[in-house]
CSV table of C-alpha atoms in Angstrom, one decimal:
chain,number,residue,atom,x,y,z
A,20,MET,CA,-41.4,-9.9,-3.6
A,21,GLY,CA,-39.0,-11.8,-5.9
A,22,GLU,CA,-36.0,-10.8,-3.8
A,23,LYS,CA,-32.8,-12.3,-4.9
A,24,VAL,CA,-31.4,-13.8,-1.7
A,25,VAL,CA,-28.3,-15.6,-3.0
A,26,ALA,CA,-25.1,-13.8,-4.0
A,27,GLY,CA,-22.4,-16.2,-5.1
A,28,GLN,CA,-22.1,-19.0,-2.6
A,29,PHE,CA,-23.7,-17.1,0.3
A,30,ASP,CA,-27.3,-16.6,1.4
A,31,LEU,CA,-28.9,-14.3,4.0
A,32,SER,CA,-28.4,-16.7,6.9
A,33,ASP,CA,-24.7,-16.8,6.2
A,34,ARG,CA,-24.4,-13.0,6.5
A,35,GLN,CA,-26.4,-12.9,9.7
A,36,ARG,CA,-24.3,-15.7,11.2
A,37,TYR,CA,-21.1,-13.9,10.1
A,38,ARG,CA,-22.3,-10.6,11.6
A,39,ASP,CA,-23.0,-12.3,15.0
A,40,LYS,CA,-19.6,-14.1,14.8
A,41,LEU,CA,-17.8,-10.8,14.0
A,42,GLN,CA,-19.3,-9.2,17.1
A,43,ARG,CA,-18.1,-12.2,19.2
A,44,CYS,CA,-14.6,-11.7,17.7
A,45,LEU,CA,-14.7,-8.0,18.6
A,46,THR,CA,-15.7,-8.9,22.2
A,47,GLY,CA,-12.8,-11.3,22.2
A,48,LEU,CA,-10.4,-8.6,21.0
A,49,GLU,CA,-11.7,-6.3,23.7
A,50,ARG,CA,-11.1,-8.9,26.4
A,51,LEU,CA,-7.6,-9.6,25.0
A,52,LEU,CA,-6.8,-5.9,25.2
A,53,ALA,CA,-8.3,-5.6,28.7
A,54,GLU,CA,-6.3,-8.6,30.0
A,55,LYS,CA,-3.1,-7.4,28.4
A,56,ARG,CA,-2.5,-10.7,26.6
A,57,PHE,CA,-0.5,-9.2,23.8
A,58,ASP,CA,3.2,-9.8,22.9
A,59,ARG,CA,5.8,-7.6,24.6
A,60,PRO,CA,7.7,-5.0,22.5
A,61,LYS,CA,10.0,-6.7,19.9
A,62,ASN,CA,10.7,-3.8,17.5
A,63,LEU,CA,9.8,-6.1,14.6
A,64,MET,CA,9.3,-4.9,11.1
A,65,GLY,CA,8.3,-6.7,7.9
A,66,LEU,CA,8.0,-5.9,4.2
A,67,GLU,CA,6.0,-7.1,1.2
A,68,ILE,CA,6.6,-6.0,-2.4
A,69,GLU,CA,4.1,-6.5,-5.3
A,70,LEU,CA,5.7,-7.0,-8.7
A,71,ASN,CA,4.8,-7.1,-12.4
A,72,LEU,CA,5.8,-9.6,-15.0
A,73,VAL,CA,6.8,-8.1,-18.4
A,74,GLY,CA,8.3,-9.3,-21.7
A,75,ALA,CA,11.4,-7.9,-23.4
A,76,ASP,CA,9.1,-5.5,-25.2
A,77,GLY,CA,7.9,-4.0,-21.9
A,78,MET,CA,4.4,-5.4,-22.2
A,79,PRO,CA,2.7,-7.4,-19.4
A,80,LYS,CA,3.0,-11.2,-19.4
A,81,MET,CA,0.2,-13.3,-17.9
A,82,LEU,CA,2.5,-16.0,-16.5
A,83,ASN,CA,2.5,-15.8,-12.7
A,84,ALA,CA,1.5,-19.5,-12.1
A,85,GLN,CA,4.3,-20.8,-14.4
A,86,VAL,CA,6.9,-18.4,-12.9
A,87,LEU,CA,5.9,-19.2,-9.3
A,88,GLU,CA,6.3,-22.9,-10.1
A,89,ARG,CA,9.8,-22.3,-11.2
A,90,ILE,CA,10.7,-20.0,-8.3
A,91,ALA,CA,9.4,-22.7,-5.9
A,92,SER,CA,9.7,-20.5,-2.8
A,93,ARG,CA,7.1,-19.7,-0.1
A,94,ASP,CA,8.5,-16.2,-0.1
A,95,PHE,CA,6.8,-15.6,-3.4
A,96,GLN,CA,3.0,-15.7,-3.9
A,97,THR,CA,0.4,-15.0,-6.4
A,98,GLU,CA,-1.3,-11.6,-6.5
A,99,LEU,CA,-4.6,-10.6,-8.0
A,100,ALA,CA,-3.8,-10.8,-11.7
A,101,MET,CA,-1.7,-13.2,-13.8
A,102,PHE,CA,1.0,-10.5,-14.4
A,103,ASN,CA,1.4,-10.0,-10.6
A,104,LEU,CA,3.7,-11.6,-8.0
A,105,GLU,CA,4.4,-10.7,-4.4
A,106,VAL,CA,7.6,-11.3,-2.4
A,107,ASN,CA,7.4,-11.4,1.4
A,108,ILE,CA,10.5,-10.6,3.4
A,109,ALA,CA,10.8,-12.3,6.8
A,110,PRO,CA,10.4,-10.0,9.9
A,111,HIS,CA,13.5,-8.2,11.1
A,112,ARG,CA,14.3,-6.5,14.3
A,113,LEU,CA,14.8,-2.7,13.8
A,114,GLY,CA,18.3,-1.7,14.8
A,115,GLY,CA,22.0,-2.0,13.7
A,116,ARG,CA,22.5,-2.4,9.9
A,117,VAL,CA,18.9,-3.7,9.4
A,118,PHE,CA,18.3,-1.7,6.2
A,119,ASP,CA,21.5,-2.8,4.5
A,120,ARG,CA,20.6,-6.4,5.4
A,121,LEU,CA,17.1,-6.0,4.0
A,122,ALA,CA,18.5,-4.5,0.8
A,123,GLU,CA,20.8,-7.4,0.3
A,124,GLU,CA,18.0,-9.9,0.9
A,125,ILE,CA,15.6,-8.2,-1.5
A,126,ARG,CA,18.2,-7.9,-4.2
A,127,THR,CA,19.0,-11.6,-3.9
A,128,SER,CA,15.3,-12.6,-4.0
A,129,LEU,CA,14.5,-10.4,-6.9
A,130,ALA,CA,17.5,-11.5,-8.9
A,131,TYR,CA,16.6,-15.1,-8.4
A,132,ALA,CA,12.9,-14.5,-9.4
A,133,ASP,CA,14.1,-12.5,-12.5
A,134,ARG,CA,16.3,-15.4,-13.6
A,135,LYS,CA,13.4,-17.9,-13.2
A,136,ALA,CA,11.0,-15.5,-15.1
A,137,GLY,CA,13.7,-15.3,-17.8
A,138,GLU,CA,13.4,-19.0,-18.5
A,139,LEU,CA,9.9,-18.1,-19.7
A,140,ASP,CA,11.0,-15.0,-21.6
A,141,ALA,CA,9.6,-12.7,-18.9
A,142,ALA,CA,11.2,-10.4,-16.4
A,143,ILE,CA,10.3,-8.7,-13.1
A,144,ALA,CA,9.3,-5.0,-13.0
A,145,MET,CA,9.0,-3.2,-9.7
A,146,ILE,CA,6.8,-0.1,-10.4
A,147,GLY,CA,3.6,1.5,-9.0
A,148,ILE,CA,1.6,1.0,-12.2
A,149,LEU,CA,3.0,-0.7,-15.3
A,150,PRO,CA,2.7,2.0,-18.0
A,151,THR,CA,2.1,-0.5,-20.8
A,152,LEU,CA,-1.0,-2.0,-19.3
A,153,ASP,CA,-4.1,-1.8,-21.6
A,154,ARG,CA,-7.7,-2.1,-20.6
A,155,ASP,CA,-7.8,-5.5,-22.3
A,156,ASP,CA,-5.2,-6.7,-19.9
A,157,LEU,CA,-7.3,-5.9,-16.9
A,158,VAL,CA,-10.3,-8.2,-17.4
A,159,SER,CA,-11.6,-11.0,-15.1
A,160,SER,CA,-10.2,-13.7,-17.4
A,161,ASN,CA,-6.7,-12.5,-16.4
A,162,LEU,CA,-7.3,-12.8,-12.7
A,163,SER,CA,-5.1,-15.3,-11.0
A,164,ALA,CA,-6.6,-18.8,-10.8
A,165,VAL,CA,-7.1,-18.7,-7.1
A,166,ASP,CA,-10.5,-19.3,-5.5
A,167,ARG,CA,-10.4,-16.3,-3.1
A,168,TYR,CA,-9.8,-13.8,-6.0
A,169,ALA,CA,-12.7,-15.2,-8.0
A,170,LEU,CA,-14.9,-15.2,-4.9
A,171,LEU,CA,-13.9,-11.7,-3.9
A,172,ASN,CA,-14.5,-10.4,-7.4
A,173,ALA,CA,-17.9,-12.0,-7.5
A,174,GLN,CA,-18.9,-10.5,-4.2
A,175,ILE,CA,-17.7,-7.0,-5.0
A,176,VAL,CA,-19.4,-7.1,-8.4
A,177,ALA,CA,-22.6,-8.3,-6.8
A,178,ALA,CA,-22.5,-5.6,-4.1
A,179,ARG,CA,-21.9,-2.9,-6.7
A,180,GLY,CA,-24.7,-4.2,-9.0
A,181,GLU,CA,-23.3,-2.5,-12.1
A,182,ASP,CA,-20.1,-1.7,-14.0
A,183,PHE,CA,-17.3,0.0,-12.1
A,184,THR,CA,-16.5,3.5,-13.4
A,185,LEU,CA,-12.9,4.8,-13.5
A,186,ASP,CA,-12.8,8.6,-13.6
A,187,ILE,CA,-9.4,10.1,-12.9
A,188,ASP,CA,-8.8,13.7,-13.9
A,189,GLY,CA,-5.1,14.6,-13.8
A,190,VAL,CA,-2.6,15.8,-16.4
A,191,GLU,CA,-5.0,14.0,-18.8
A,192,HIS,CA,-8.5,12.7,-18.1
A,193,LEU,CA,-9.3,9.0,-18.0
A,194,VAL,CA,-12.9,7.8,-18.0
A,195,CYS,CA,-13.8,4.2,-18.6
A,196,THR,CA,-15.8,1.3,-17.2
A,197,SER,CA,-14.9,-2.2,-16.0
A,198,LYS,CA,-17.0,-5.3,-15.4
A,199,SER,CA,-14.7,-6.6,-12.7
A,200,ILE,CA,-12.2,-5.6,-10.0
A,201,ALA,CA,-9.3,-6.5,-12.3
A,202,PRO,CA,-8.1,-2.9,-12.7
A,203,GLU,CA,-7.1,-3.0,-9.0
A,204,ALA,CA,-4.4,-5.4,-10.1
A,205,ALA,CA,-2.6,-2.5,-11.8
A,206,CYS,CA,-1.7,-1.1,-8.4
A,207,THR,CA,1.5,-2.7,-7.2
A,208,SER,CA,2.7,-1.5,-3.8
A,209,VAL,CA,5.1,-1.9,-0.9
A,210,GLN,CA,3.6,-2.8,2.4
A,211,LEU,CA,5.5,-1.9,5.5
A,212,HIS,CA,4.6,-3.8,8.8
A,213,LEU,CA,5.5,-2.7,12.3
A,214,GLN,CA,4.6,-4.8,15.3
A,215,VAL,CA,3.4,-2.6,18.2
A,216,THR,CA,2.1,-3.1,21.7
A,217,PRO,CA,-1.6,-2.1,22.2
A,218,GLU,CA,-0.5,0.9,24.3
A,219,ARG,CA,1.5,2.3,21.4
A,220,PHE,CA,-0.8,1.3,18.6
A,221,ALA,CA,-2.9,4.5,18.4
A,222,ASP,CA,0.1,6.8,18.5
A,223,VAL,CA,1.9,4.8,15.8
A,224,TRP,CA,-1.3,4.6,13.6
A,225,ASN,CA,-2.0,8.3,14.0
A,226,ALA,CA,1.6,9.2,13.1
A,227,ALA,CA,1.5,7.0,10.0
A,228,GLN,CA,-1.7,8.7,8.9
A,229,ALA,CA,-0.2,12.1,9.5
A,230,VAL,CA,2.9,11.4,7.3
A,231,ALA,CA,1.2,9.3,4.6
A,232,ALA,CA,1.1,12.4,2.4
A,233,ALA,CA,4.8,13.0,2.8
A,234,GLN,CA,5.5,9.3,1.9
A,235,ILE,CA,3.6,9.7,-1.3
A,236,ALA,CA,5.2,13.1,-2.2
A,237,VAL,CA,8.7,11.7,-2.1
A,238,GLY,CA,7.8,8.2,-3.3
A,239,ALA,CA,5.3,8.7,-6.1
A,240,ASN,CA,5.8,6.2,-8.9
A,241,ALA,CA,2.6,5.7,-10.8
A,242,PRO,CA,1.8,8.5,-13.3
A,243,PHE,CA,0.3,6.4,-16.1
A,244,LEU,CA,-2.7,4.2,-16.5
A,245,PHE,CA,-4.2,2.9,-19.8
A,246,GLY,CA,-1.9,5.1,-21.8
A,247,ARG,CA,-2.9,8.3,-20.0
A,248,GLU,CA,-0.8,10.6,-17.8
A,249,LEU,CA,-2.9,11.1,-14.7
A,250,TRP,CA,-1.9,11.8,-11.1
A,251,ARG,CA,1.7,11.5,-10.0
A,252,GLU,CA,0.5,8.6,-7.8
A,253,SER,CA,-2.5,7.2,-9.5
A,254,ARG,CA,-2.8,4.1,-7.4
A,255,PRO,CA,-5.1,5.5,-4.6
A,256,PRO,CA,-7.9,6.8,-6.9
A,257,LEU,CA,-7.6,3.7,-9.1
A,258,PHE,CA,-7.7,1.3,-6.1
A,259,GLN,CA,-10.7,3.2,-4.5
A,260,GLN,CA,-12.7,3.2,-7.8
A,261,SER,CA,-12.0,-0.4,-8.8
A,262,THR,CA,-13.1,-1.8,-5.5
A,263,ASP,CA,-16.0,0.6,-4.9
A,264,THR,CA,-19.1,-1.4,-3.9
A,265,ARG,CA,-21.2,1.8,-3.9
A,266,PRO,CA,-23.3,2.8,-6.9
A,267,PRO,CA,-23.6,6.6,-7.4
A,268,GLU,CA,-26.6,6.9,-5.2
A,269,LEU,CA,-24.8,5.5,-2.2
A,270,GLN,CA,-21.8,7.7,-2.9
A,271,ALA,CA,-24.1,10.7,-2.9
A,272,GLN,CA,-25.4,9.7,0.5
A,273,GLY,CA,-21.9,9.7,1.9
A,274,VAL,CA,-21.5,6.0,2.4
A,275,ARG,CA,-17.9,5.2,3.0
A,276,PRO,CA,-15.8,3.5,0.3
A,277,ARG,CA,-14.0,0.3,1.1
A,278,THR,CA,-10.7,1.9,0.2
A,279,TRP,CA,-10.4,5.0,2.3
A,280,PHE,CA,-8.1,7.2,4.3
A,281,GLY,CA,-10.3,7.2,7.4
A,282,GLU,CA,-12.1,10.1,9.1
A,283,ARG,CA,-10.6,10.6,12.6
A,284,TRP,CA,-7.6,10.0,14.8
A,285,VAL,CA,-8.0,7.0,17.0
A,286,THR,CA,-7.3,6.2,20.7
A,287,SER,CA,-7.0,2.4,20.3
A,288,ALA,CA,-6.6,-0.4,17.7
A,289,TYR,CA,-10.1,-1.4,18.8
A,290,ASP,CA,-11.5,1.8,17.3
A,291,LEU,CA,-10.5,0.7,13.8
A,292,PHE,CA,-11.7,-2.9,14.0
A,293,GLU,CA,-15.0,-1.7,15.5
A,294,GLU,CA,-15.5,0.8,12.6
A,295,ASN,CA,-14.9,-1.9,10.1
A,296,ARG,CA,-17.7,-4.0,11.7
A,297,ARG,CA,-20.0,-1.1,12.0
A,298,TYR,CA,-19.7,0.5,8.5
A,299,TYR,CA,-18.9,-2.4,6.1
A,300,PRO,CA,-21.1,-5.3,5.1
A,301,ALA,CA,-19.3,-8.6,4.9
A,302,LEU,CA,-17.9,-9.5,1.4
A,303,LEU,CA,-16.8,-13.0,2.3
A,304,PRO,CA,-19.1,-14.2,5.1
A,305,ILE,CA,-17.2,-17.4,5.7
A,306,CYS,CA,-17.5,-18.6,9.3
A,307,ASP,CA,-14.8,-20.4,11.3
A,308,ASP,CA,-15.6,-23.3,13.7
A,309,GLU,CA,-13.8,-21.5,16.6
A,310,ASP,CA,-15.8,-19.8,19.3
A,311,PRO,CA,-13.4,-17.0,20.3
A,312,LEU,CA,-15.0,-16.4,23.7
A,313,GLU,CA,-15.0,-20.1,24.6
A,314,VAL,CA,-11.3,-20.2,23.7
A,315,LEU,CA,-10.6,-17.2,25.9
A,316,ASP,CA,-12.6,-18.8,28.8
A,317,ALA,CA,-10.4,-21.9,28.5
A,318,GLY,CA,-7.3,-19.8,28.7
A,319,GLY,CA,-6.4,-20.0,25.0
A,320,VAL,CA,-5.7,-17.5,22.3
A,321,PRO,CA,-8.4,-17.2,19.6
A,322,ARG,CA,-7.6,-16.7,16.0
A,323,LEU,CA,-10.5,-14.3,15.5
A,324,ALA,CA,-10.8,-15.6,12.0
A,325,GLU,CA,-13.9,-13.6,11.0
A,326,LEU,CA,-12.4,-10.3,12.2
A,327,VAL,CA,-9.1,-11.0,10.4
A,328,LEU,CA,-11.0,-11.9,7.1
A,329,HIS,CA,-13.3,-8.9,7.3
A,330,ASN,CA,-10.4,-6.6,8.1
A,331,GLY,CA,-8.7,-7.8,4.9
A,332,THR,CA,-11.6,-6.6,2.8
A,333,VAL,CA,-11.5,-3.0,4.1
A,334,TYR,CA,-8.6,-1.3,2.3
A,335,ARG,CA,-7.3,1.3,4.7
A,336,TRP,CA,-4.0,3.0,3.7
A,337,ASN,CA,-2.8,2.2,7.2
A,338,ARG,CA,-4.5,-1.0,8.2
A,339,PRO,CA,-4.6,-2.5,11.7
A,340,VAL,CA,-3.6,-6.2,11.8
A,341,TYR,CA,-4.3,-8.8,14.5
A,342,ASP,CA,-2.2,-12.0,14.2
A,343,VAL,CA,-1.0,-14.9,16.4
A,344,ALA,CA,2.6,-16.1,16.3
A,345,ASP,CA,3.9,-18.9,18.5
A,346,GLY,CA,0.6,-18.9,20.4
A,347,VAL,CA,0.9,-15.2,21.4
A,348,PRO,CA,-1.3,-12.5,19.9
A,349,HIS,CA,0.2,-9.3,18.5
A,350,LEU,CA,-0.9,-6.1,16.7
A,351,ARG,CA,0.7,-4.5,13.7
A,352,VAL,CA,0.3,-1.4,11.7
A,353,GLU,CA,0.4,-2.2,8.0
A,354,ASN,CA,1.4,0.8,5.9
A,355,ARG,CA,0.0,0.4,2.4
A,356,VAL,CA,0.8,3.9,1.0
A,357,LEU,CA,3.9,3.4,-1.1
A,358,PRO,CA,4.2,2.2,-4.7
A,359,ALA,CA,6.8,-0.5,-5.6
A,360,GLY,CA,10.1,0.6,-6.9
A,361,PRO,CA,12.0,2.2,-8.6
A,362,THR,CA,15.0,0.4,-7.2
A,363,VAL,CA,15.8,-1.7,-4.0
A,364,THR,CA,17.7,1.3,-2.7
A,365,ASP,CA,14.7,3.5,-3.2
A,366,VAL,CA,12.3,1.0,-1.5
A,367,ILE,CA,14.6,0.8,1.5
A,368,ALA,CA,15.0,4.5,1.7
A,369,ASN,CA,11.2,4.9,1.7
A,370,ALA,CA,11.1,2.3,4.5
A,371,ALA,CA,13.8,4.0,6.6
A,372,PHE,CA,12.1,7.3,6.3
A,373,TYR,CA,8.8,5.8,7.4
A,374,TYR,CA,10.1,3.8,10.4
A,375,GLY,CA,12.1,6.7,11.6
A,376,VAL,CA,9.5,9.5,11.3
A,377,VAL,CA,6.7,7.3,12.8
A,378,ARG,CA,8.9,6.4,15.8
A,379,ALA,CA,9.8,10.1,16.4
A,380,LEU,CA,6.2,11.4,16.0
A,381,ALA,CA,4.7,8.7,18.1
A,382,GLU,CA,6.9,9.7,21.0
A,383,GLU,CA,6.5,13.5,20.8
A,384,PRO,CA,5.2,15.0,24.0
A,385,ARG,CA,2.8,17.2,22.0
A,386,PRO,CA,1.6,14.9,19.3
A,387,LEU,CA,1.3,16.2,15.7
A,388,TRP,CA,-2.3,15.0,15.4
A,389,THR,CA,-3.4,17.3,18.3
A,390,ARG,CA,-2.4,20.2,16.0
A,391,LEU,CA,-3.2,18.8,12.5
A,392,PRO,CA,-6.9,18.4,11.8
A,393,PHE,CA,-7.7,15.0,10.4
A,394,GLU,CA,-9.4,16.6,7.4
A,395,SER,CA,-6.1,18.4,6.6
A,396,ALA,CA,-4.2,15.1,6.7
A,397,ALA,CA,-6.7,13.6,4.3
A,398,ALA,CA,-6.5,16.6,2.0
A,399,ASN,CA,-2.7,16.5,2.1
A,400,PHE,CA,-2.8,12.8,1.1
A,401,ASP,CA,-5.0,13.8,-1.9
A,402,ALA,CA,-2.6,16.6,-2.9
A,403,ALA,CA,0.4,14.3,-2.7
A,404,CYS,CA,-1.3,11.8,-4.9
A,405,ARG,CA,-2.1,14.5,-7.5
A,406,HIS,CA,1.1,16.4,-7.5
A,407,GLY,CA,3.8,14.2,-6.0
A,408,ILE,CA,7.0,16.0,-5.1
A,409,GLU,CA,5.5,19.3,-6.1
A,410,ALA,CA,2.6,19.1,-3.7
A,411,ARG,CA,1.8,21.7,-1.1
A,412,PHE,CA,0.4,20.7,2.3
A,413,ALA,CA,-1.6,22.3,5.2
A,414,TRP,CA,0.7,21.8,8.2
A,415,PRO,CA,0.9,23.1,11.8
A,416,ARG,CA,3.3,26.0,12.3
A,417,ARG,CA,6.2,25.4,14.6
A,418,GLY,CA,6.7,27.6,17.7
A,419,ARG,CA,4.3,29.1,20.2
A,420,LEU,CA,2.1,30.9,17.8
A,421,GLY,CA,0.6,27.7,16.4
A,422,GLY,CA,-2.0,27.6,13.7
A,423,MET,CA,-1.8,26.2,10.2
A,424,ALA,CA,0.3,27.2,7.2
A,425,GLU,CA,0.6,26.1,3.6
A,426,VAL,CA,4.0,24.5,3.0
A,427,ASP,CA,5.9,23.0,0.2
A,428,ALA,CA,6.0,19.2,0.6
A,429,ALA,CA,9.7,18.8,-0.4
A,430,ASP,CA,10.8,21.6,2.0
A,431,LEU,CA,8.7,20.2,4.8
A,432,VAL,CA,10.4,16.8,4.4
A,433,ARG,CA,13.9,18.3,4.2
A,434,GLU,CA,13.5,20.8,7.0
A,435,GLU,CA,11.2,19.1,9.5
A,436,LEU,CA,10.5,15.4,8.8
A,437,LEU,CA,14.0,14.2,7.8
A,438,PRO,CA,15.5,15.4,11.1
A,439,LEU,CA,12.7,13.6,12.9
A,440,ALA,CA,13.3,10.5,10.9
A,441,ALA,CA,17.0,10.6,11.8
A,442,ALA,CA,16.1,10.9,15.5
A,443,GLY,CA,13.6,8.0,15.2
A,444,LEU,CA,16.1,5.7,13.6
A,445,ASP,CA,18.6,6.6,16.4
A,446,ALA,CA,15.9,5.6,18.9
A,447,TRP,CA,15.5,2.3,17.1
A,448,GLY,CA,19.2,1.7,17.4
A,449,VAL,CA,19.9,1.9,13.7
A,450,GLU,CA,23.6,2.5,12.9
A,451,PRO,CA,24.5,6.0,11.6
A,452,ALA,CA,25.8,4.5,8.3
A,453,ASP,CA,22.4,3.0,7.5
A,454,ARG,CA,20.6,6.1,8.7
A,455,ASP,CA,22.6,8.6,6.7
A,456,LEU,CA,22.8,6.5,3.5
A,457,TYR,CA,19.0,5.9,3.2
A,458,LEU,CA,17.7,9.2,4.5
A,459,GLY,CA,20.3,10.8,2.2
A,460,VAL,CA,18.4,9.3,-0.7
A,461,ILE,CA,15.1,11.0,0.4
A,462,GLU,CA,17.0,14.3,0.9
A,463,GLU,CA,18.4,14.2,-2.6
A,464,ARG,CA,15.0,13.4,-4.1
A,465,CYS,CA,13.6,16.5,-2.3
A,466,ARG,CA,16.6,18.7,-3.3
A,467,ARG,CA,16.4,17.7,-7.0
A,468,ARG,CA,12.6,17.5,-7.1
A,469,VAL,CA,12.8,14.0,-8.5
A,470,ASN,CA,11.0,10.7,-7.8
A,471,GLY,CA,9.9,7.7,-10.0
A,472,ALA,CA,6.9,9.6,-11.2
A,473,THR,CA,8.8,12.6,-12.4
A,474,TRP,CA,11.4,10.4,-14.2
A,475,GLN,CA,8.7,8.4,-15.9
A,476,ALA,CA,6.8,11.5,-17.1
A,477,ALA,CA,9.9,13.3,-18.3
A,478,THR,CA,11.2,10.2,-20.1
A,479,PHE,CA,7.8,9.6,-21.8
A,480,HIS,CA,7.7,13.2,-23.0
A,481,ALA,CA,11.2,13.0,-24.3
A,482,ALA,CA,10.3,9.9,-26.2
A,483,ARG,CA,7.3,11.6,-27.7
A,484,GLU,CA,9.4,14.6,-28.8
A,485,ALA,CA,11.8,12.1,-30.4
A,486,GLY,CA,8.9,11.0,-32.7
A,487,LEU,CA,7.6,7.9,-30.9
A,488,SER,CA,3.9,7.3,-30.8
A,489,ARG,CA,2.2,7.2,-27.4
A,490,GLU,CA,2.3,3.4,-27.2
A,491,GLU,CA,5.9,3.2,-28.4
A,492,ALA,CA,6.9,5.9,-25.9
A,493,LEU,CA,5.2,4.1,-23.0
A,494,ALA,CA,6.9,0.8,-24.0
A,495,ALA,CA,10.3,2.5,-24.4
A,496,THR,CA,9.9,4.2,-21.1
A,497,THR,CA,9.1,0.9,-19.4
A,498,ARG,CA,12.1,-0.9,-21.0
A,499,ARG,CA,14.4,2.0,-20.0
A,500,TYR,CA,13.0,2.0,-16.4
A,501,ARG,CA,13.7,-1.8,-16.1
A,502,GLU,CA,17.3,-1.3,-17.4
A,503,LEU,CA,18.0,1.5,-14.8
A,504,THR,CA,16.3,-0.5,-12.0
A,505,ASN,CA,18.7,-3.4,-12.7
A,506,ARG,CA,21.7,-1.0,-12.6
A,507,GLY,CA,20.6,-0.2,-9.1
A,508,ASP,CA,21.4,3.6,-8.8
A,509,PRO,CA,18.5,5.4,-6.9
A,510,VAL,CA,16.1,7.2,-9.1
A,511,HIS,CA,17.3,10.7,-8.3
A,512,LEU,CA,20.5,9.7,-10.3
A,513,TRP,CA,18.7,8.4,-13.3
A,514,PRO,CA,19.3,10.2,-16.6
A,515,VAL,CA,16.0,11.4,-18.2
A,516,GLY,CA,15.1,10.2,-21.6
A,517,LEU,CA,16.0,7.2,-23.8
A,518,PRO,CA,19.6,6.2,-24.6
A,519,GLU,CA,20.8,7.6,-27.9
A,520,PRO,CA,20.1,5.1,-30.7
A,521,VAL,CA,23.2,3.4,-32.0
A,522,PRO,CA,23.7,4.5,-35.7
A,523,LEU,CA,23.5,1.7,-38.2
A,524,GLY,CA,26.6,0.9,-40.2
A,525,GLY,CA,26.8,2.2,-43.7
């Protein structure tokens, strides 16, 4: 029938073998869970921040390989495109002054990276989407020179079978196409990891899903893409559309996208890994030599390499993670909701809010997700991405009457979620000074209705009113953003607009 049986380096037998191996991995995971082989509670959290490289003019610089060579630290790694880097912060135990220690570590790492980038006339920008990115920047020739990115791009393009369509209708409307997954590289995020026991996994994941909308509302920082003002947090629609393996016909059939919020509350980590196997074809059907069931029979701990690889190609906003450290398996919830920036203080405040509120919600006797329909949680997430700090959510009423009500996101955070976050941080053993400092940042954002997205949009419009062209205004906004990031005051204290021009002598 002239069927094309090879896509990239893989043929049909590779995919069948991978499917079989993935099922063996799932069986292995099921056995590990049943045998209670997982690590004991350690209260460990971790943090990754994706970054952009820019020039003095605020424009992206395609220099990550050269900058990484100068940084020469395993804490810094490549990301998808040549203007991206990622910094990984070592795991920390939640408690004490952990957030102040994290802030100091991140400031030190970023200052060092910025100095090294400066040797190449570049600088680090920590922002959800770089406002100065152009469509010509996000092409396959600007993907990082790493085999896995080229292979992933080839497989997603082959699965899609046609150009990707970006269609985001916000303050303005963007419609364009791309021949590669490169636009995904515009999305730079903060990933928050929390190691959990299998018994607590479902409660923590459900809590993280329930509050994802509130995280976006207070933390939105990506209002621009390709010169257009779109959603207050444009990363989620951009990420979904730029990795969408479904042509329009499969979308119309209701086939699930590879970037998705999910569709139900879960009862076990196994639910999520099993959904990934059931719903998503393998993108990278690379088989490991290990037989996980033989390893288990011999009393060992399997790596479950196929399950881990496949899980990494399904882009959930709260992703389950299986990993092995020091010969002991563990589970993590990876929270991928937040954009990077604007400052280290803002990033740590977002983290403190997340870890606190998730702990409190996971331990409530009457869980929030028994009262909040999953469809409402997904709709809230969408509303937060569109409207940021001005979003309105469907939320369960407090008290005996129950039912749902429409609430203002900022009021919900201030009145209900911040007290929960404070109680959660107390339960982790975080010192009051850390708790009050960083949750106070979230409270001030809500009180003033300010986050990174509102500041970017207001400053851009002020620049336009001052007579700058659209491109000049975006570049000036980016330069001012970097200047204020480096000063370090949290974004709710940033003055809107550009500094007054210095009059020329004469």
